[in-house]
mmCIF file of C-alpha atoms in Angstrom:
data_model
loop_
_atom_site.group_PDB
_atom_site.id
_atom_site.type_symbol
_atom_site.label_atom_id
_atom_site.label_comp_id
_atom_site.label_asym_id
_atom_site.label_seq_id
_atom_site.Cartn_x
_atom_site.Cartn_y
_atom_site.Cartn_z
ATOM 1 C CA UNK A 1 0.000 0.000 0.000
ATOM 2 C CA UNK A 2 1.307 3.409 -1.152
ATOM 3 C CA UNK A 3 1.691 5.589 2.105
ATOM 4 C CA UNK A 4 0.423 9.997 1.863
ATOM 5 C CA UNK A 5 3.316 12.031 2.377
ATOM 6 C CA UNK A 6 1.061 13.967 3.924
ATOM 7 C CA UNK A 7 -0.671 12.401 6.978
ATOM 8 C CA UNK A 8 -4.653 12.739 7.013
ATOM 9 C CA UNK A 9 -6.142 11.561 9.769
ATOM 10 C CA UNK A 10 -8.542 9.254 9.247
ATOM 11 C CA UNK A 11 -8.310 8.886 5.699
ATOM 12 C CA UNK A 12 -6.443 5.727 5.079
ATOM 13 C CA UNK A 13 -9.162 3.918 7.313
ATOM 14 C CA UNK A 14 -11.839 5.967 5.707
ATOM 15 C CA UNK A 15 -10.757 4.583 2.143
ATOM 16 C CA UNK A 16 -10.555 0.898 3.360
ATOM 17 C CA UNK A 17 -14.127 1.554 4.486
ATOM 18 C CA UNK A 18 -15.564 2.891 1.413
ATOM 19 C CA UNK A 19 -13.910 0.301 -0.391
ATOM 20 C CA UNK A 20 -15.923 -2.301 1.763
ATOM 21 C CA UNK A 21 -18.907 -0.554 1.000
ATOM 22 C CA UNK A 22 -18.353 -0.673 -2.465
ATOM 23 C CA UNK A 23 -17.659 -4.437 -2.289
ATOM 24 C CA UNK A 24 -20.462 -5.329 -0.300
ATOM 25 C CA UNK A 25 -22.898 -3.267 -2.340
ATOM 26 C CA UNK A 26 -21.565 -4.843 -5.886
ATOM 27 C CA UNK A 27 -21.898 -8.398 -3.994
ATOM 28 C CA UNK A 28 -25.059 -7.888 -3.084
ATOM 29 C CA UNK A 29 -26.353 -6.068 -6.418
ATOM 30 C CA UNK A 30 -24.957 -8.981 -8.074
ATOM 31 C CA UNK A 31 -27.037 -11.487 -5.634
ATOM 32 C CA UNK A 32 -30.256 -9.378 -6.289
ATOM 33 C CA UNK A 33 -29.565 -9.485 -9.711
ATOM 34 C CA UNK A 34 -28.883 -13.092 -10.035
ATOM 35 C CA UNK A 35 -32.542 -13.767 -7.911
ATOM 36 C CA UNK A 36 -34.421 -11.483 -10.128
ATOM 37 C CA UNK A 37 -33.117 -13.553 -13.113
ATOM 38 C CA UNK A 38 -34.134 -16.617 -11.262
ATOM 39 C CA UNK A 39 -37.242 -15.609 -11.184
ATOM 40 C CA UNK A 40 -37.613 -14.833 -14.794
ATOM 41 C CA UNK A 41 -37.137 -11.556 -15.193
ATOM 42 C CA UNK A 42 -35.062 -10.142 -18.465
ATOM 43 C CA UNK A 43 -32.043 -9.581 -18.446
ATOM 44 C CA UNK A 44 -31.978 -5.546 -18.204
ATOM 45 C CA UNK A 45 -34.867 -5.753 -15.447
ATOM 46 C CA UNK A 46 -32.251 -8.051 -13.609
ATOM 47 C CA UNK A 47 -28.934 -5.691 -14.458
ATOM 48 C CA UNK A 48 -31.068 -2.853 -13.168
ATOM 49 C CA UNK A 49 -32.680 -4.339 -10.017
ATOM 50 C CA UNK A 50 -28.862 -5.361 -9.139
ATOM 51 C CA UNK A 51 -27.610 -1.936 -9.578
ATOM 52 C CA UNK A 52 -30.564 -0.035 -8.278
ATOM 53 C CA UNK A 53 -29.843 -1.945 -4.964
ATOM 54 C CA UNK A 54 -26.653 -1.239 -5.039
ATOM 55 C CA UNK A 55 -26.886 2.109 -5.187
ATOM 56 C CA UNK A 56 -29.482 2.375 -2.918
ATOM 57 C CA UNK A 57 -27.104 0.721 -0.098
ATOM 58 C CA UNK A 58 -23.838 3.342 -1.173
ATOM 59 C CA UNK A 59 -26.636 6.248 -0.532
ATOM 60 C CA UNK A 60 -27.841 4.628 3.142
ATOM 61 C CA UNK A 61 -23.932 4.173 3.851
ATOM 62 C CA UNK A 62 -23.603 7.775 2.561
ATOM 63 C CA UNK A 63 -26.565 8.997 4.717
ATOM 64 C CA UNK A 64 -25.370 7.133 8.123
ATOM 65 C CA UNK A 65 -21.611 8.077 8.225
ATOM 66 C CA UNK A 66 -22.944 12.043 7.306
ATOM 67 C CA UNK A 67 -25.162 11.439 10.456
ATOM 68 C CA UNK A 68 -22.077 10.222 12.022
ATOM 69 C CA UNK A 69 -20.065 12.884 11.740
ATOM 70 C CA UNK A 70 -22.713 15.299 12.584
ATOM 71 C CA UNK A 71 -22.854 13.719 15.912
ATOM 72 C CA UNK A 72 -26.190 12.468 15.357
ATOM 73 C CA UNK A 73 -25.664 9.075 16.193
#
């Protein structure tokens, strides 16, 4: 891992974070995506199901850590 020559604080572990986000929400678009096709859906009401979700749980991470840092826990 590359290290800032400039230290943020926070912002290495803030990255790693958002990067797990990102995982988990392209995991579990791709989950939702692969039931919807189960169930017979096309393939572009499947693609977009999985990605709606997805986005949908980067905007409720979004929402909490904002929260967060507003001290509104």
């Amino acid at each position: 891992m590359t290290r800032l020559s400039v230290r943020l604080p926070g912002y290495e572990c803030s990255m790693v974070l958002w990067g797990k986000r990102v995982g988990v929400a392209v995991a579990y678009g791709a989950l939702v995506g692969a039931v919807s096709r189960l169930w017979k859906d096309t393939w572009s009401d499947s693609l977009t199901f999985g990605i709606s979700m997805a986005v949908v749980m980067l905007g409720v991470a979004s929402a909490m850590d904002i929260r967060k840092r507003a001290g509104k826990d």
